[in-house]
CSV table of C-alpha atoms and ligand atoms in Angstrom, one decimal:
chain,number,residue,atom,x,y,z
A,1,MET,CA,23.1,-12.2,-24.6
A,2,ALA,CA,22.2,-10.9,-27.9
A,3,GLY,CA,23.4,-12.7,-31.0
A,4,ARG,CA,23.9,-16.0,-29.4
A,5,GLY,CA,23.6,-19.3,-31.3
A,6,ALA,CA,21.6,-20.0,-34.4
A,7,GLY,CA,19.6,-17.1,-35.6
A,8,GLY,CA,21.5,-14.6,-33.6
A,9,ALA,CA,23.4,-11.7,-34.9
A,10,GLY,CA,25.3,-12.2,-38.1
A,11,GLY,CA,23.1,-14.9,-39.6
A,12,GLY,CA,23.8,-13.6,-43.1
A,13,GLY,CA,26.0,-15.7,-45.3
A,14,ALA,CA,28.0,-14.7,-48.4
A,15,GLY,CA,26.0,-12.3,-50.6
A,16,GLN,CA,23.4,-11.7,-47.9
A,17,GLY,CA,25.4,-9.5,-45.6
A,18,TYR,CA,28.2,-9.9,-43.1
A,19,GLU,CA,29.0,-13.0,-41.2
A,20,VAL,CA,29.9,-12.2,-37.6
A,21,PRO,CA,32.6,-14.6,-36.4
A,22,PRO,CA,32.0,-16.5,-33.2
A,23,GLY,CA,33.3,-14.7,-30.2
A,24,LEU,CA,33.3,-11.2,-31.7
A,25,GLN,CA,30.4,-10.0,-29.6
A,26,GLU,CA,31.9,-11.3,-26.3
A,27,LEU,CA,35.3,-9.8,-27.2
A,28,LEU,CA,33.8,-6.4,-27.9
A,29,ILE,CA,31.6,-6.4,-24.8
A,30,GLU,CA,34.6,-7.4,-22.7
A,31,PHE,CA,36.7,-4.6,-24.2
A,32,THR,CA,33.9,-2.1,-23.7
A,33,VAL,CA,33.6,-3.0,-20.1
A,34,ALA,CA,37.4,-2.8,-19.6
A,35,VAL,CA,37.3,0.7,-21.0
A,36,LEU,CA,34.5,1.7,-18.7
A,37,VAL,CA,36.2,0.3,-15.7
A,38,GLU,CA,39.7,1.5,-16.3
A,39,ARG,CA,38.8,4.8,-18.0
A,40,PRO,CA,42.0,5.2,-20.1
A,41,SER,CA,42.9,8.7,-21.2
A,42,ASP,CA,44.2,7.6,-24.6
A,43,LEU,CA,41.7,5.1,-26.0
A,44,LEU,CA,43.7,4.1,-29.1
A,45,ALA,CA,46.9,3.4,-27.1
A,46,TYR,CA,44.8,1.5,-24.5
A,47,ALA,CA,43.0,-0.6,-27.2
A,48,SER,CA,46.3,-1.6,-28.9
A,49,GLU,CA,47.9,-2.6,-25.6
A,50,TYR,CA,44.7,-4.4,-24.5
A,51,PHE,CA,44.4,-6.6,-27.6
A,52,LEU,CA,48.2,-7.2,-27.8
A,53,ARG,CA,48.2,-8.4,-24.2
A,54,LEU,CA,45.1,-10.5,-24.8
A,55,HIS,CA,46.7,-12.1,-27.8
A,56,GLN,CA,49.9,-12.9,-25.9
A,57,GLU,CA,48.0,-14.2,-22.9
A,58,ARG,CA,45.5,-16.4,-24.6
A,59,GLY,CA,45.9,-16.0,-28.3
A,60,LYS,CA,48.1,-19.0,-28.8
A,61,ALA,CA,46.7,-21.4,-26.3
A,62,ARG,CA,43.1,-20.2,-26.1
A,63,PRO,CA,40.6,-19.7,-28.8
A,64,LEU,CA,38.1,-17.0,-28.0
A,65,PRO,CA,35.0,-17.9,-26.0
A,66,GLY,CA,32.4,-19.2,-28.3
A,67,ALA,CA,35.0,-20.0,-31.0
A,68,LEU,CA,35.5,-23.6,-32.1
A,69,HIS,CA,38.4,-25.1,-30.1
A,70,PRO,CA,40.8,-27.1,-32.2
A,71,HIS,CA,42.1,-30.2,-30.5
A,72,GLN,CA,45.8,-30.5,-29.8
A,73,ASP,CA,47.5,-32.9,-32.1
A,74,ASP,CA,48.4,-36.3,-30.8
A,75,GLU,CA,52.1,-35.9,-30.7
A,76,GLU,CA,51.8,-32.9,-28.5
A,77,GLU,CA,49.6,-34.8,-26.2
A,78,ASP,CA,51.9,-37.7,-25.9
A,79,ASP,CA,54.7,-35.5,-24.7
A,80,GLU,CA,52.6,-34.4,-21.8
A,81,ASP,CA,53.1,-35.9,-18.4
A,82,ASP,CA,49.6,-37.2,-17.5
A,83,ASP,CA,50.3,-37.0,-13.8
A,84,GLU,CA,51.1,-33.3,-13.9
A,85,PRO,CA,48.3,-31.1,-12.7
A,86,MET,CA,46.7,-28.9,-15.4
A,87,PRO,CA,48.4,-25.5,-15.3
A,88,GLU,CA,46.3,-22.6,-14.0
A,89,PRO,CA,45.2,-20.4,-16.9
A,90,PRO,CA,47.4,-17.3,-17.1
A,91,LEU,CA,46.0,-14.3,-15.3
A,92,ASN,CA,44.6,-11.8,-17.7
A,93,ARG,CA,42.0,-9.1,-17.8
A,94,PHE,CA,39.2,-11.6,-17.9
A,95,SER,CA,40.4,-13.7,-14.9
A,96,ARG,CA,41.3,-10.7,-12.8
A,97,ARG,CA,37.8,-9.4,-13.0
A,98,LYS,CA,35.2,-11.4,-11.0
A,99,SER,CA,32.8,-11.3,-13.9
A,100,VAL,CA,31.2,-8.8,-16.2
A,101,PHE,CA,28.0,-8.9,-14.2
A,102,ALA,CA,29.8,-8.6,-10.9
A,103,GLU,CA,31.5,-5.4,-11.8
A,104,ALA,CA,28.7,-3.8,-13.7
A,105,TYR,CA,26.2,-4.6,-11.1
A,106,ASP,CA,26.2,-5.8,-7.5
A,107,PRO,CA,22.9,-7.4,-6.6
A,108,GLU,CA,23.6,-7.2,-2.9
A,109,GLU,CA,23.6,-3.4,-3.1
A,110,ASP,CA,20.2,-3.5,-4.8
A,111,ASP,CA,17.6,-4.8,-2.4
A,112,ASP,CA,14.7,-2.8,-3.6
A,113,GLU,CA,11.6,-4.9,-4.0
A,114,GLY,CA,10.5,-2.8,-6.9
A,115,GLU,CA,7.1,-2.6,-8.4
A,116,ARG,CA,5.6,-5.7,-9.9
A,117,ILE,CA,4.3,-4.9,-13.4
A,118,ILE,CA,1.6,-6.9,-15.0
A,119,HIS,CA,0.6,-6.7,-18.6
A,120,ALA,CA,-2.5,-8.8,-19.2
A,121,LYS,CA,-2.1,-11.5,-21.8
A,122,SER,CA,-4.3,-14.1,-23.4
A,123,ASP,CA,-3.3,-17.8,-22.9
A,124,GLU,CA,-2.3,-17.9,-26.5
A,125,GLN,CA,0.1,-14.9,-26.1
A,126,ARG,CA,1.5,-16.4,-22.9
A,127,GLN,CA,2.2,-19.6,-24.7
A,128,ARG,CA,4.0,-17.8,-27.6
A,129,LEU,CA,6.0,-15.8,-25.1
A,130,SER,CA,7.1,-18.9,-23.1
A,131,GLU,CA,8.3,-20.5,-26.4
A,132,SER,CA,10.2,-17.4,-27.3
A,133,VAL,CA,12.2,-17.1,-24.1
A,134,LYS,CA,13.1,-20.8,-23.9
A,135,THR,CA,16.4,-20.4,-25.8
A,136,ILE,CA,17.5,-17.1,-24.2
A,137,PHE,CA,20.3,-17.8,-21.7
A,138,LEU,CA,19.5,-14.9,-19.4
A,139,PHE,CA,16.2,-16.5,-18.5
A,140,ARG,CA,17.7,-19.8,-17.5
A,141,SER,CA,18.8,-18.5,-14.1
A,142,LEU,CA,15.2,-17.7,-13.1
A,143,ASP,CA,13.3,-19.7,-10.6
A,144,GLN,CA,9.6,-20.3,-11.1
A,145,ASP,CA,8.4,-17.2,-9.3
A,146,GLN,CA,10.9,-15.0,-11.0
A,147,MET,CA,10.0,-16.5,-14.4
A,148,SER,CA,6.3,-15.8,-13.9
A,149,GLU,CA,7.0,-12.3,-12.7
A,150,VAL,CA,9.1,-11.6,-15.7
A,151,LEU,CA,6.6,-13.1,-18.1
A,152,ASP,CA,3.9,-11.0,-16.5
A,153,ALA,CA,5.9,-7.9,-17.0
A,154,MET,CA,6.6,-8.5,-20.7
A,155,PHE,CA,4.4,-7.0,-23.4
A,156,GLU,CA,4.1,-7.6,-27.1
A,157,ARG,CA,5.3,-5.1,-29.6
A,158,VAL,CA,4.3,-5.8,-33.2
A,159,VAL,CA,6.6,-4.2,-35.8
A,160,THR,CA,6.3,-3.5,-39.4
A,161,ASP,CA,8.9,-3.7,-42.2
A,162,GLY,CA,11.3,-0.8,-42.0
A,163,GLU,CA,10.4,0.2,-38.4
A,164,TYR,CA,13.3,1.2,-36.0
A,165,VAL,CA,13.1,-0.7,-32.8
A,166,ILE,CA,16.2,0.8,-31.2
A,167,LYS,CA,18.3,3.9,-32.3
A,168,GLN,CA,22.0,4.0,-31.4
A,169,GLY,CA,22.7,6.8,-28.9
A,170,ASP,CA,19.2,6.7,-27.3
A,171,ASP,CA,18.7,5.9,-23.6
A,172,GLY,CA,17.9,2.3,-22.9
A,173,ASP,CA,14.3,1.6,-22.1
A,174,ASN,CA,13.4,-2.0,-22.9
A,175,PHE,CA,15.1,-5.3,-23.5
A,176,TYR,CA,13.6,-7.3,-26.4
A,177,VAL,CA,13.1,-11.0,-27.1
A,178,ILE,CA,12.4,-11.9,-30.7
A,179,GLU,CA,9.4,-14.0,-31.4
A,180,SER,CA,9.4,-13.5,-35.2
A,181,GLY,CA,10.8,-11.3,-37.9
A,182,VAL,CA,14.2,-10.3,-39.3
A,183,TYR,CA,16.1,-7.4,-37.8
A,184,ASN,CA,19.2,-5.7,-39.1
A,185,ILE,CA,21.9,-4.4,-36.8
A,186,PHE,CA,23.7,-1.1,-37.7
A,187,VAL,CA,26.5,0.5,-35.9
A,188,LYS,CA,27.8,4.0,-36.7
A,189,GLY,CA,31.4,4.8,-35.6
A,190,ASP,CA,32.5,8.3,-34.9
A,191,HIS,CA,34.2,8.5,-38.3
A,192,ASP,CA,31.5,6.7,-40.3
A,193,PRO,CA,29.4,8.9,-42.5
A,194,GLU,CA,26.6,6.3,-42.4
A,195,PRO,CA,25.6,3.5,-40.1
A,196,ILE,CA,27.3,0.2,-41.1
A,197,PRO,CA,25.3,-3.1,-41.2
A,198,VAL,CA,27.1,-5.5,-38.8
A,199,GLY,CA,24.7,-8.4,-38.6
A,200,LYS,CA,21.1,-9.5,-38.3
A,201,TYR,CA,18.7,-11.5,-36.2
A,202,ASP,CA,16.7,-14.0,-38.1
A,203,ASN,CA,13.5,-15.0,-36.2
A,204,ALA,CA,15.4,-15.7,-32.9
A,205,GLY,CA,17.5,-14.2,-30.2
A,206,SER,CA,17.3,-11.1,-28.0
A,207,PHE,CA,18.8,-7.6,-28.0
A,208,GLY,CA,18.9,-4.3,-26.1
A,209,GLU,CA,20.5,-5.7,-22.9
A,210,LEU,CA,23.8,-3.7,-23.2
A,211,ALA,CA,22.4,-0.3,-22.4
A,212,LEU,CA,20.4,-1.7,-19.5
A,213,MET,CA,23.3,-3.7,-18.1
A,214,TYR,CA,26.0,-1.0,-18.2
A,215,ASN,CA,23.9,2.2,-18.1
A,216,LEU,CA,25.2,3.2,-21.5
A,217,PRO,CA,23.5,4.8,-24.5
A,218,ARG,CA,22.2,2.2,-27.1
A,219,ALA,CA,25.3,0.8,-28.8
A,220,ALA,CA,23.6,-0.1,-32.1
A,221,THR,CA,20.5,0.6,-34.2
A,222,ILE,CA,18.0,-2.2,-34.7
A,223,GLN,CA,15.7,-2.0,-37.7
A,224,ALA,CA,12.9,-4.5,-38.6
A,225,VAL,CA,13.3,-5.6,-42.2
A,226,SER,CA,10.1,-7.7,-42.2
A,227,SER,CA,7.0,-7.5,-40.1
A,228,GLY,CA,7.4,-9.3,-36.8
A,229,SER,CA,6.7,-9.6,-33.2
A,230,LEU,CA,8.8,-8.8,-30.2
A,231,TRP,CA,8.4,-9.2,-26.4
A,232,ALA,CA,9.6,-6.2,-24.5
A,233,MET,CA,10.7,-6.0,-20.8
A,234,ASP,CA,11.1,-2.7,-19.1
A,235,ARG,CA,14.5,-1.6,-17.7
A,236,ASN,CA,13.5,-1.9,-14.1
A,237,THR,CA,12.3,-5.5,-14.4
A,238,PHE,CA,15.3,-6.4,-16.4
A,239,ARG,CA,17.7,-5.1,-13.9
A,240,ARG,CA,15.8,-6.1,-10.8
A,241,ILE,CA,15.1,-9.7,-11.8
A,242,LEU,CA,17.0,-10.9,-14.9
A,243,LEU,CA,20.3,-9.2,-14.2
A,244,LYS,CA,20.2,-9.8,-10.5
A,245,SER,CA,19.5,-13.5,-10.8
A,246,ALA,CA,22.1,-14.0,-13.6
A,247,CYS,CA,24.6,-12.4,-11.3
A,248,ARG,CA,23.6,-14.5,-8.2
A,249,LYS,CA,23.7,-17.6,-10.3
A,250,ARG,CA,27.2,-16.9,-11.4
A,251,LYS,CA,28.2,-16.5,-7.8
A,252,MET,CA,26.3,-19.6,-6.8
A,253,TYR,CA,28.1,-21.8,-9.4
A,254,GLU,CA,31.5,-20.2,-8.9
A,255,CYS,CA,32.4,-22.6,-6.1
A,256,LEU,CA,31.1,-25.7,-7.9
A,257,LEU,CA,32.9,-24.8,-11.1
A,258,GLU,CA,36.1,-24.1,-9.3
A,259,SER,CA,35.9,-27.4,-7.5
A,260,VAL,CA,35.7,-29.5,-10.8
A,261,PRO,CA,39.3,-30.3,-11.7
A,262,MET,CA,38.5,-30.7,-15.4
A,263,LEU,CA,37.2,-27.1,-15.6
A,264,LYS,CA,40.5,-25.8,-14.4
A,265,THR,CA,41.5,-25.7,-18.1
A,266,LEU,CA,38.9,-23.0,-18.6
A,267,GLU,CA,39.4,-19.3,-18.2
A,268,LYS,CA,37.4,-17.8,-15.4
A,269,TYR,CA,35.4,-15.9,-18.0
A,270,GLU,CA,34.6,-19.1,-19.7
A,271,ARG,CA,33.5,-20.7,-16.4
A,272,MET,CA,31.2,-17.7,-15.9
A,273,ASN,CA,29.6,-18.3,-19.3
A,274,LEU,CA,29.2,-21.9,-18.2
A,275,ALA,CA,27.4,-20.8,-15.1
A,276,ASP,CA,24.8,-18.9,-17.2
A,277,ALA,CA,24.1,-22.1,-19.0
A,278,LEU,CA,23.7,-24.5,-16.1
A,279,VAL,CA,20.4,-25.7,-14.6
A,280,THR,CA,20.2,-27.2,-11.1
A,281,LYS,CA,18.2,-30.4,-10.8
A,282,VAL,CA,17.5,-32.3,-7.5
A,283,TYR,CA,16.9,-36.0,-7.3
A,284,ASP,CA,15.7,-38.3,-4.5
A,285,ASP,CA,17.3,-41.5,-3.4
A,286,GLY,CA,17.1,-44.1,-6.1
A,287,ASP,CA,15.8,-41.7,-8.9
A,288,ARG,CA,17.2,-42.5,-12.3
A,289,ILE,CA,19.1,-39.6,-13.8
A,290,ILE,CA,20.3,-41.3,-16.9
A,291,MET,CA,19.0,-44.4,-18.6
A,292,GLN,CA,21.4,-46.7,-20.6
A,293,GLY,CA,20.5,-46.7,-24.3
A,294,ASP,CA,18.8,-43.2,-24.3
A,295,VAL,CA,19.9,-40.4,-26.5
A,296,GLY,CA,22.3,-38.0,-24.7
A,297,ASP,CA,20.7,-34.6,-24.1
A,298,GLY,CA,23.3,-33.1,-21.8
A,299,MET,CA,25.9,-33.8,-19.1
A,300,PHE,CA,25.9,-33.3,-15.3
A,301,PHE,CA,28.2,-32.0,-12.6
A,302,VAL,CA,27.6,-33.3,-9.1
A,303,GLU,CA,26.8,-30.3,-6.8
A,304,ASP,CA,25.8,-32.3,-3.7
A,305,GLY,CA,25.5,-36.0,-2.9
A,306,THR,CA,26.6,-39.1,-4.9
A,307,VAL,CA,25.4,-41.0,-7.9
A,308,ARG,CA,25.7,-44.7,-8.7
A,309,VAL,CA,26.6,-45.7,-12.3
A,310,THR,CA,25.4,-49.1,-13.5
A,311,MET,CA,25.8,-51.0,-16.7
A,312,THR,CA,23.8,-53.9,-18.2
A,313,LYS,CA,25.6,-56.1,-20.7
A,314,ASP,CA,24.3,-58.9,-22.9
A,315,ASP,CA,23.6,-61.2,-19.9
A,316,ASN,CA,21.0,-58.6,-18.7
A,317,GLN,CA,22.8,-58.4,-15.3
A,318,GLU,CA,23.0,-54.9,-14.0
A,319,LYS,CA,26.3,-54.2,-12.4
A,320,GLU,CA,27.4,-51.1,-10.5
A,321,ILE,CA,30.5,-49.9,-12.2
A,322,SER,CA,31.4,-46.6,-10.4
A,323,ARG,CA,30.2,-43.8,-8.2
A,324,VAL,CA,30.6,-40.1,-8.8
A,325,THR,CA,30.6,-37.5,-6.0
A,326,VAL,CA,31.0,-33.7,-5.6
A,327,GLY,CA,33.4,-32.2,-8.1
A,328,GLY,CA,32.8,-35.1,-10.5
A,329,TYR,CA,30.8,-35.2,-13.7
A,330,PHE,CA,28.9,-37.8,-15.8
A,331,GLY,CA,26.9,-38.0,-19.0
A,332,GLU,CA,29.6,-36.6,-21.1
A,333,LEU,CA,30.4,-39.8,-23.0
A,334,ALA,CA,27.3,-39.9,-25.2
A,335,LEU,CA,27.9,-36.3,-26.1
A,336,VAL,CA,31.5,-36.9,-27.0
A,337,THR,CA,30.9,-40.1,-28.9
A,338,LYS,CA,27.5,-39.2,-30.2
A,339,LYS,CA,26.3,-42.6,-29.2
A,340,ALA,CA,23.5,-43.8,-26.9
A,341,ARG,CA,24.0,-43.5,-23.1
A,342,ALA,CA,26.6,-46.2,-22.2
A,343,ALA,CA,25.3,-46.7,-18.6
A,344,SER,CA,22.5,-45.8,-16.3
A,345,VAL,CA,23.0,-43.3,-13.4
A,346,PHE,CA,21.0,-43.2,-10.1
A,347,ALA,CA,20.9,-40.8,-7.2
A,348,VAL,CA,22.3,-42.2,-3.9
A,349,GLY,CA,20.3,-40.2,-1.2
A,350,LYS,CA,19.1,-36.8,-2.1
A,351,THR,CA,21.4,-35.5,-4.9
A,352,LYS,CA,21.8,-32.1,-6.5
A,353,VAL,CA,23.3,-31.9,-10.0
A,354,ALA,CA,24.0,-29.1,-12.4
A,355,PHE,CA,22.8,-29.9,-15.9
A,356,LEU,CA,24.4,-28.6,-19.1
A,357,ASP,CA,22.5,-29.1,-22.3
A,358,VAL,CA,24.2,-30.5,-25.4
A,359,GLU,CA,24.2,-27.3,-27.3
A,360,ALA,CA,25.9,-25.4,-24.5
A,361,PHE,CA,28.3,-28.3,-24.0
A,362,GLU,CA,29.5,-28.1,-27.6
A,363,ARG,CA,29.8,-24.3,-27.5
A,364,LEU,CA,31.4,-24.0,-24.1
A,365,LEU,CA,33.4,-27.1,-23.3
A,366,GLY,CA,35.7,-27.3,-26.3
A,367,PRO,CA,38.8,-26.6,-24.1
A,368,CYS,CA,38.1,-29.6,-21.9
A,369,MET,CA,37.6,-32.0,-24.7
A,370,ASP,CA,41.1,-33.5,-24.7
A,371,LEU,CA,40.9,-34.2,-21.0
A,372,MET,CA,37.5,-35.7,-21.3
A,373,LYS,CA,38.6,-38.0,-24.1
A,374,ARG,CA,41.6,-39.2,-22.0
A,375,ASN,CA,39.2,-40.0,-19.1
A,376,ILE,CA,37.0,-42.0,-21.6
A,377,GLU,CA,40.1,-44.1,-22.4
A,378,ASP,CA,40.2,-45.0,-18.7
A,379,TYR,CA,36.5,-46.2,-19.0
A,380,GLU,CA,37.6,-48.7,-21.6
A,381,ASN,CA,40.4,-50.1,-19.3
A,382,GLU,CA,37.9,-50.4,-16.5
A,383,LEU,CA,35.5,-52.1,-18.8
A,384,LEU,CA,38.0,-54.8,-19.3
A,385,ARG,CA,38.6,-55.2,-15.6
A,386,ILE,CA,35.0,-55.3,-14.6
A,387,PHE,CA,33.4,-57.3,-17.5
A,388,GLY,CA,36.5,-59.1,-18.7
A,389,SER,CA,36.1,-57.9,-22.3
A,390,LYS,CA,37.5,-54.8,-23.8
A,391,ALA,CA,34.7,-53.5,-26.0
A,392,ASN,CA,35.3,-50.2,-27.6
A,393,ILE,CA,33.2,-47.9,-25.4
A,394,SER,CA,31.6,-46.4,-28.4
A,395,ASP,CA,30.3,-49.9,-29.4
A,396,ILE,CA,28.3,-50.1,-26.2
A,397,ARG,CA,24.6,-50.2,-27.0
B,401,1OR,P1,21.8,-2.0,-26.6
B,401,1OR,O1,21.0,-1.9,-25.4
B,401,1OR,O2,23.1,-1.2,-26.7
B,401,1OR,C1,21.4,-2.1,-29.1
B,401,1OR,O3,20.9,-1.6,-27.9
B,401,1OR,C2,21.6,-3.5,-29.1
B,401,1OR,O4,22.1,-4.1,-30.3
B,401,1OR,C3,22.6,-3.9,-28.1
B,401,1OR,O5,22.1,-3.6,-26.8
B,401,1OR,C4,22.8,-5.4,-28.4
B,401,1OR,O6,21.8,-6.1,-27.7
B,401,1OR,C5,22.6,-5.4,-29.9
B,401,1OR,N1,27.5,-4.0,-30.9
B,401,1OR,C6,26.6,-3.5,-30.0
B,401,1OR,N2,25.3,-3.9,-29.9
B,401,1OR,C7,25.0,-5.0,-30.6
B,401,1OR,C8,25.8,-5.5,-31.5
B,401,1OR,C9,27.1,-5.0,-31.7
B,401,1OR,N3,25.2,-6.6,-32.1
B,401,1OR,C10,24.0,-6.6,-31.6
B,401,1OR,N4,23.8,-5.6,-30.7
B,401,1OR,N5,28.1,-5.5,-32.6
B,401,1OR,C11,29.4,-4.8,-32.6
B,401,1OR,C12,29.6,-4.0,-33.8
B,401,1OR,C13,30.9,-3.3,-33.8
B,401,1OR,C14,27.8,-6.6,-33.4
B,401,1OR,C15,28.5,-7.8,-32.8
B,401,1OR,C16,27.9,-9.1,-33.3
B,402,1OR,P1,26.9,-41.4,-20.9
B,402,1OR,O1,26.5,-40.2,-21.6
B,402,1OR,O2,27.2,-42.6,-21.7
B,402,1OR,C1,26.2,-42.6,-18.7
B,402,1OR,O3,25.9,-41.7,-19.8
B,402,1OR,C2,27.4,-42.1,-18.0
B,402,1OR,O4,28.0,-42.9,-17.0
B,402,1OR,C3,28.6,-41.9,-19.0
B,402,1OR,O5,28.2,-41.0,-20.0
B,402,1OR,C4,29.7,-41.6,-18.1
B,402,1OR,O6,29.7,-40.3,-17.8
B,402,1OR,C5,29.4,-42.4,-16.8
B,402,1OR,N1,31.8,-46.6,-18.6
B,402,1OR,C6,30.9,-45.8,-19.2
B,402,1OR,N2,30.3,-44.7,-18.6
B,402,1OR,C7,30.7,-44.5,-17.4
B,402,1OR,C8,31.6,-45.2,-16.7
B,402,1OR,C9,32.2,-46.3,-17.3
B,402,1OR,N3,31.7,-44.7,-15.5
B,402,1OR,C10,30.9,-43.6,-15.4
B,402,1OR,N4,30.3,-43.5,-16.5
B,402,1OR,N5,33.1,-47.2,-16.7
B,402,1OR,C11,33.5,-47.0,-15.3
B,402,1OR,C12,34.8,-46.5,-15.2
B,402,1OR,C13,35.2,-46.2,-13.8
B,402,1OR,C14,33.7,-48.3,-17.4
B,402,1OR,C15,32.7,-49.4,-17.7
B,402,1OR,C16,32.8,-50.5,-16.8
């Protein structure tokens, strides 16, 4: 979605413009969707009730999605009964809805094959395009065929300083991925005499998805403030492939994510964001998934099958220390401690896992951090039992 991560909307610091706080975009999109779905007659009354309820339901316990999640203090944690199941998150507007995508768009109703569009590109252009889409979440749900269809359909748009790429209020035609250039975002409210700058994209990110997703007029104006290059995708390809697969992917991971006890602490909406970020990987019997001593690049949830965890200590003897099956996870330790991988992990039979990269882990799993840390303490006790020495897990090479 637009404005995600480094270089997304709101990159400006003090003196350069406005800084858009994390979570604002998601909050506003959710609100907009709620308005469209529930069609309130009095918008102001609805808005005040909406945000008040949201605040009551999740404000104290739950930071907004995308926001940094403060850890509970230790005292509070000590008071908790460890054996008690984690409480279900309170029902709210987010959890009552299946997902933003599911309501705005049902892929099962849309079975048209559509027309395949091909814009010829040089190898060099294709290379630049592949680089540009790498960090865009919406592309992660594509399989190889879909990816090549989408890349075929995209075309380059070179812009000059001052050029308007999108004008607020227009009909949506294309979705854009930024290859280079700086772009200001302006929004004009009904009572604003002039458009207000609300953020900027700095050489990364994507925009123009809202009008295409929700069949709305363009919600903002985007103006290039340097020369630059964009990759555009027509509305039909966007909806037919990108939106459809993102929606399917959310459905596909819904079951897995609901079966992982640790993730019960997340709001449904947060689990859907997690689904967008996951990538399925399949391993054959005996394949190594993690190598002890490597740098941690992400964590894994077991979708199907079993993995074997082994550890090699100073005597160079490799010992099996545990197994993880469906509903379990591994590879979180290196990300939490910021140390090398503490153990190796191998597939037992054909095994399917969902991989979450470290950047998405930090952004999306804040609410699970306390639980993960508690489980890591259990590793240390097991270490004592299995190897007879209680090394601090974070000292493991
Ligand atoms: P679009 O198709 O509506 C304009 O065309 C695009 O600007 C929009 O999709 C988003 O991709 C992008 N509000 C609305 N659209 C925004 C915003 C935004 N930021 C980027 N776009 N903001 C809310 C301002 C009240 C800024 C939030 C960070
Ligand atoms: P990682 O990122 O260090 C290896 O990569 C993963 O193996 C690790 O994250 C854990 O997710 C997983 N001690 C350390 N790591 C373990 C253990 C473990 N079990 C699974 N992993 N112990 C077993 C506890 C039942 C204690 C050591 C004997």
